[in-house]
Amino acid sequence: AVTKRRTRQLAEGLERSLLEETEDPAVAAEAADTASDEILQAHFAACEFGRVAGEAPRLATALLDRIVRDGATEPSPSGLQHPAHLAATATLLSGPGGDHRRDLAQAVAAWFREPAQAAGFGDRLALAARASPGAGTAIATAWIVAGLADLDLRTFLPREAGETIERLLEPPADTTLLWRLAQVAGAPGHVLRARAEVLPLLDPAVVRALVEGQLAVNNGRGLPGKAADLLIDLRERRGSTMSSDLLRIENELKGAEVTASPEEIPGALLATLLPGRLPEFHAPLRLLLDRREPIPGLSAAIAQLAEEVPWWPRGLAATAFEDLPPGPTRAAALIDTADRSGRLPLLARSLTGHSDGRHEARQIAILIDAVAERYRVHMLVA
């Protein structure tokens, strides 16, 4: 019952309520024997990154144990919201509490140095390759966690395991998790393939690349349906775009296969695609914007977003945030649109000098930049 309630609280954006409950002795006693995954997710949302980072070694090895012992393929919560991934992400933020990233790397390396465990992981990897065309989320999450600690799991596994992961990466990534996996698990500089919907499609650089043919779409067959006309029309609009217009374009592109070859596209364009959307930072930014009063500087931050994204939707114009608190619905729409436009880092940075939560905004901005750097290093410095 406790776990179900906490899961519902997270789904409804009630992280603060969840954390307040944990301070109640009666609730703490009731939940003493339950998993703390939901609490860790709430701490991450509340920007308590040092506290979360300290759990990274335990959570990473627990995930690896589950993969080998239980054959876990779909961890819950899955993907980029998995506590092991959130904790590994938090280790990228340096703090006075010690080098959590080093501790994570040492814990994962020690786990793989046990021959039976390394062999078991290799077996699960081979089983995943036989069972489906792509990697399961548990293996993908574990590989990404290791990558955030600057570890390449190939070095701990037999050569055939490296060939197996290459086969698992052949299908185009159809989730943000698998897009991240393609960036860290493949050979440096390899060709990346993804379904259009996992990319920041509204980023001006991506729109330009799609219109001008810098990115191969559907193996050279080009943009599907009316997508080309819609994108050309979008580039000509300024200040007259509705959110529904943007959604129509994304729906038209959904399912299209986009290929990004580091040898064939400019490095600046590739960097725009890496690491891609950042859903793990939606909750921290949403809590940052969850205020009862208007947020100083928020309208200025949005004006900067609109300056960089000519088709920024008028329903999210800066003037709409001047005199009223954003509210949960508009805050979520603002964060999601900024992410789809490749401007979530800019939103976080813009809030650091203005908002009441400038310390939290600064931490989020630094952490986002650190995450982007980890993925870009692997793909661009090859």
XYZ file of C-alpha atoms in Angstrom:
382
model
C 0.000 0.000 0.000
C 2.820 2.398 0.864
C 4.703 1.704 -2.360
C 1.532 2.096 -4.415
C 0.753 5.424 -2.744
C 4.287 6.698 -3.306
C 4.228 5.657 -6.941
C 0.970 7.554 -7.384
C 2.443 10.618 -5.666
C 5.387 10.616 -8.083
C 3.087 10.195 -11.075
C 1.013 13.166 -9.920
C 4.014 15.417 -9.268
C 3.640 15.316 -5.487
C 7.288 14.700 -4.609
C 7.257 17.273 -1.826
C 4.287 15.566 -0.172
C 6.108 12.257 -0.359
C 9.201 13.682 1.322
C 7.119 15.394 4.003
C 5.453 12.070 4.773
C 8.802 10.386 5.361
C 9.407 12.801 8.236
C 6.306 11.452 10.004
C 7.442 8.675 12.429
C 4.246 6.684 11.870
C 4.671 6.688 8.100
C 8.377 5.902 8.423
C 7.584 2.878 10.598
C 4.906 1.679 8.171
C 7.339 1.905 5.258
C 10.392 0.514 7.035
C 10.398 -2.712 5.048
C 9.484 -1.264 1.668
C 11.745 -0.240 -1.186
C 13.041 3.329 -1.082
C 13.098 3.825 -4.854
C 10.256 6.332 -4.757
C 11.915 8.325 -1.983
C 15.153 8.517 -3.950
C 13.271 9.748 -7.012
C 11.658 12.424 -4.852
C 15.042 13.494 -3.439
C 16.374 13.834 -6.992
C 13.376 15.963 -7.934
C 14.038 18.126 -4.873
C 17.627 18.713 -6.090
C 19.158 16.824 -3.161
C 21.779 15.501 -5.538
C 24.517 14.806 -2.995
C 22.197 12.604 -0.987
C 21.145 10.707 -4.100
C 24.714 10.327 -5.416
C 25.802 8.570 -2.233
C 23.430 5.713 -3.070
C 24.860 5.163 -6.555
C 27.200 2.213 -5.790
C 24.505 0.269 -3.922
C 21.821 0.905 -6.519
C 24.068 0.027 -9.463
C 25.183 -3.302 -8.027
C 21.608 -4.100 -6.956
C 20.474 -3.593 -10.560
C 23.266 -5.843 -11.841
C 22.324 -8.489 -9.259
C 18.711 -8.396 -10.426
C 19.702 -8.780 -14.063
C 21.810 -11.871 -13.343
C 19.734 -13.433 -10.566
C 16.195 -12.763 -11.766
C 16.730 -12.115 -15.453
C 15.190 -8.679 -14.991
C 14.517 -7.054 -18.322
C 12.051 -4.296 -17.412
C 13.067 -2.687 -14.116
C 10.480 -0.580 -12.344
C 10.659 2.351 -12.480
C 12.187 1.870 -15.883
C 14.716 3.648 -18.003
C 16.048 7.078 -17.185
C 13.838 7.352 -14.088
C 15.355 4.229 -12.540
C 16.981 5.149 -9.200
C 20.310 3.644 -10.289
C 20.388 5.975 -13.286
C 19.308 9.028 -11.281
C 21.982 8.313 -8.668
C 24.669 7.801 -11.316
C 23.608 11.080 -12.915
C 23.891 12.857 -9.579
C 27.499 11.665 -9.184
C 28.471 14.030 -12.016
C 27.854 16.982 -9.703
C 30.987 17.525 -7.626
C 30.374 18.167 -3.958
C 32.041 18.186 -0.550
C 30.674 14.743 0.317
C 33.372 12.799 -1.513
C 33.972 11.524 -5.010
C 30.760 9.587 -5.576
C 31.555 8.987 -9.238
C 34.813 7.256 -8.305
C 32.947 5.169 -5.715
C 30.403 4.159 -8.352
C 33.116 3.171 -10.824
C 34.928 1.114 -8.193
C 31.744 -0.677 -7.135
C 30.762 -1.602 -10.704
C 34.309 -2.697 -11.574
C 34.500 -4.833 -8.425
C 31.168 -6.458 -9.282
C 32.380 -7.437 -12.756
C 35.681 -8.756 -11.424
C 33.737 -11.663 -9.917
C 33.949 -14.225 -12.757
C 30.534 -15.761 -12.096
C 28.837 -12.374 -12.127
C 30.556 -11.213 -15.313
C 29.673 -14.511 -16.999
C 26.078 -14.209 -15.813
C 25.756 -10.713 -17.251
C 27.225 -11.925 -20.546
C 24.676 -14.752 -20.619
C 21.810 -12.316 -20.039
C 23.170 -10.090 -22.794
C 23.245 -13.024 -25.224
C 19.735 -14.041 -24.173
C 18.477 -10.515 -24.827
C 19.964 -10.614 -28.325
C 18.148 -13.872 -29.076
C 14.852 -12.754 -27.562
C 14.377 -9.385 -29.270
C 15.994 -7.091 -31.839
C 16.942 -4.476 -29.218
C 18.401 -4.324 -25.728
C 16.012 -4.657 -22.788
C 15.688 -1.675 -20.487
C 17.463 -3.318 -17.542
C 20.621 -4.058 -19.537
C 20.437 -0.651 -21.219
C 20.109 1.091 -17.855
C 23.045 -0.817 -16.371
C 25.255 -0.057 -19.383
C 24.396 3.657 -19.220
C 25.043 3.771 -15.467
C 28.514 2.333 -16.073
C 29.077 4.833 -18.877
C 28.277 7.749 -16.573
C 31.062 6.433 -14.335
C 33.361 6.418 -17.397
C 33.403 2.627 -17.620
C 33.055 0.617 -20.827
C 31.503 -2.717 -19.896
C 33.156 -4.314 -22.927
C 36.410 -4.319 -20.989
C 34.887 -6.671 -18.386
C 33.258 -9.086 -20.825
C 34.432 -11.614 -23.445
C 34.908 -10.329 -26.994
C 31.692 -11.950 -28.175
C 29.768 -9.782 -25.702
C 31.000 -6.700 -27.538
C 29.727 -8.179 -30.795
C 26.404 -8.913 -29.104
C 25.893 -5.341 -27.955
C 26.637 -4.165 -31.496
C 23.811 -6.394 -32.763
C 21.495 -5.018 -30.095
C 22.285 -1.495 -31.282
C 21.447 -2.176 -34.939
C 17.722 -1.264 -34.774
C 17.000 2.479 -34.596
C 16.562 3.678 -31.016
C 12.861 4.145 -30.327
C 13.132 5.437 -26.754
C 15.283 8.068 -25.093
C 16.900 5.307 -23.030
C 18.000 3.363 -26.120
C 19.182 6.582 -27.791
C 21.474 7.138 -24.800
C 22.608 3.506 -24.934
C 23.555 3.897 -28.600
C 25.762 6.823 -27.639
C 27.692 5.072 -24.852
C 27.727 1.396 -25.848
C 28.692 1.579 -29.499
C 32.201 2.027 -30.797
C 33.268 5.696 -30.648
C 32.204 7.566 -33.752
C 29.781 4.894 -34.971
C 26.677 5.744 -36.994
C 23.656 6.568 -34.830
C 20.099 5.650 -35.782
C 16.941 6.782 -34.010
C 13.248 7.213 -34.486
C 12.521 10.898 -34.992
C 10.352 11.186 -31.878
C 13.264 10.604 -29.481
C 15.197 13.596 -30.877
C 14.768 17.306 -30.043
C 12.851 17.801 -33.287
C 11.937 21.436 -32.631
C 15.543 22.543 -32.201
C 16.255 25.091 -34.978
C 19.459 23.270 -35.955
C 17.592 19.963 -36.271
C 14.745 21.527 -38.271
C 17.261 23.119 -40.640
C 19.169 19.841 -41.017
C 15.989 17.920 -41.834
C 14.809 20.489 -44.389
C 18.227 20.796 -46.049
C 18.915 17.063 -46.070
C 21.904 17.103 -43.708
C 20.334 14.237 -41.776
C 19.426 11.090 -43.681
C 15.780 10.128 -43.167
C 14.295 6.693 -43.863
C 17.512 5.419 -45.458
C 17.651 8.268 -47.941
C 13.994 8.182 -48.990
C 13.410 11.539 -47.332
C 10.820 13.046 -45.022
C 7.474 11.250 -44.783
C 4.118 12.618 -45.928
C 3.623 16.338 -45.465
C 6.559 16.692 -43.065
C 8.779 18.598 -45.519
C 6.099 21.199 -46.288
C 5.230 21.583 -42.608
C 8.873 22.117 -41.638
C 9.427 24.654 -44.419
C 6.304 26.512 -43.292
C 7.514 26.377 -39.690
C 10.801 28.081 -40.586
C 8.872 30.994 -42.094
C 6.716 31.561 -39.031
C 7.590 33.993 -36.260
C 5.428 34.455 -33.199
C 2.313 32.928 -34.759
C 2.821 29.276 -33.881
C 0.420 27.275 -31.740
C 1.373 24.219 -29.692
C -1.005 22.218 -31.897
C 1.064 23.195 -34.969
C 4.191 21.772 -33.363
C 2.398 18.607 -32.301
C 1.157 18.080 -35.858
C 4.722 18.249 -37.190
C 5.985 15.793 -34.584
C 3.131 13.396 -35.334
C 3.931 13.600 -39.052
C 7.548 12.667 -38.344
C 6.783 9.947 -35.795
C 8.349 6.641 -36.723
C 10.718 8.102 -39.315
C 14.262 6.733 -39.040
C 16.945 9.403 -38.720
C 20.605 8.541 -39.306
C 23.448 10.627 -37.904
C 26.921 9.706 -39.121
C 29.757 11.524 -37.320
C 31.807 11.302 -40.520
C 29.148 12.961 -42.676
C 27.521 15.703 -40.586
C 29.067 18.766 -38.912
C 30.233 18.258 -35.352
C 28.013 21.115 -34.174
C 24.927 19.339 -35.528
C 25.925 16.053 -33.912
C 26.444 17.866 -30.604
C 22.892 19.227 -30.907
C 21.573 15.668 -31.060
C 23.570 14.535 -28.012
C 22.484 13.424 -25.534
C 18.990 14.278 -26.808
C 15.965 14.947 -24.673
C 16.482 15.140 -20.919
C 13.354 13.741 -19.212
C 15.207 13.014 -15.969
C 15.415 16.765 -15.338
C 11.733 17.527 -15.844
C 10.799 16.793 -12.221
C 13.573 18.969 -10.673
C 12.639 21.891 -12.919
C 8.934 21.378 -12.266
C 9.472 21.544 -8.503
C 11.671 24.594 -8.999
C 8.766 26.330 -10.753
C 6.185 25.123 -8.236
C 5.660 28.424 -6.405
C 2.584 30.174 -5.040
C 3.790 33.559 -6.274
C 5.014 34.794 -9.671
C 8.629 33.761 -10.229
C 11.019 36.699 -10.657
C 12.883 36.475 -13.926
C 10.830 33.616 -15.381
C 9.314 35.777 -18.115
C 12.814 37.019 -19.031
C 14.026 33.415 -19.236
C 11.129 32.509 -21.535
C 11.793 35.556 -23.697
C 15.318 34.227 -24.203
C 13.912 30.842 -25.243
C 11.606 32.525 -27.757
C 14.551 34.505 -29.109
C 16.410 31.283 -29.942
C 13.385 29.273 -31.103
C 11.474 31.388 -33.677
C 8.442 29.078 -33.544
C 8.132 29.199 -29.747
C 4.355 28.707 -29.164
C 2.428 31.839 -28.317
C 0.509 30.018 -25.583
C 3.810 29.917 -23.674
C 4.816 33.513 -24.422
C 6.807 35.402 -21.793
C 3.890 37.735 -21.072
C 1.805 34.786 -19.862
C 4.221 34.259 -16.958
C 4.729 37.849 -15.803
C 2.063 38.343 -13.143
C 0.959 34.842 -12.197
C 2.690 31.720 -10.869
C 3.052 29.240 -13.738
C 0.893 26.539 -12.174
C 1.585 22.823 -12.651
C 0.052 22.470 -16.123
C 1.793 25.441 -17.721
C 5.064 24.652 -15.935
C 4.998 21.110 -17.332
C 4.191 22.434 -20.826
C 7.016 24.976 -20.588
C 9.576 22.353 -19.545
C 8.433 19.837 -22.156
C 8.491 22.391 -24.987
C 11.931 23.633 -23.954
C 13.183 20.029 -24.002
C 11.629 19.258 -27.396
C 13.350 22.407 -28.682
C 16.759 21.404 -27.297
C 16.621 24.330 -24.881
C 16.249 22.698 -21.460
C 19.874 23.616 -20.580
C 19.138 27.231 -21.525
C 16.001 27.292 -19.370
C 17.954 26.057 -16.346
C 20.801 28.516 -16.925
C 18.378 31.394 -17.440
C 16.794 30.732 -14.053
C 20.072 30.741 -12.119
C 20.298 34.517 -11.874
C 16.648 35.324 -11.385
C 14.473 32.748 -9.664
C 13.848 32.280 -5.975
C 15.411 28.833 -6.371
C 18.583 30.110 -8.008
C 20.793 27.667 -6.046
C 18.755 24.689 -7.239
C 18.627 26.103 -10.766
C 22.404 26.449 -10.763
C 22.812 22.829 -9.651
C 20.419 21.611 -12.348
C 22.205 23.660 -15.015
C 25.641 22.356 -13.988
C 24.390 18.776 -13.885
C 22.708 19.021 -17.297
C 25.947 20.342 -18.804
C 27.903 17.514 -17.149
C 25.526 14.898 -18.565
C 25.783 16.370 -22.068
C 29.567 16.411 -21.799
C 29.719 12.712 -20.887
C 27.833 11.663 -24.022
C 29.518 14.116 -26.358
C 32.993 13.085 -25.230
C 32.357 9.517 -26.331
C 30.915 10.423 -29.731
C 32.958 13.498 -30.648
C 36.391 12.600 -29.276
C 36.906 9.397 -31.138
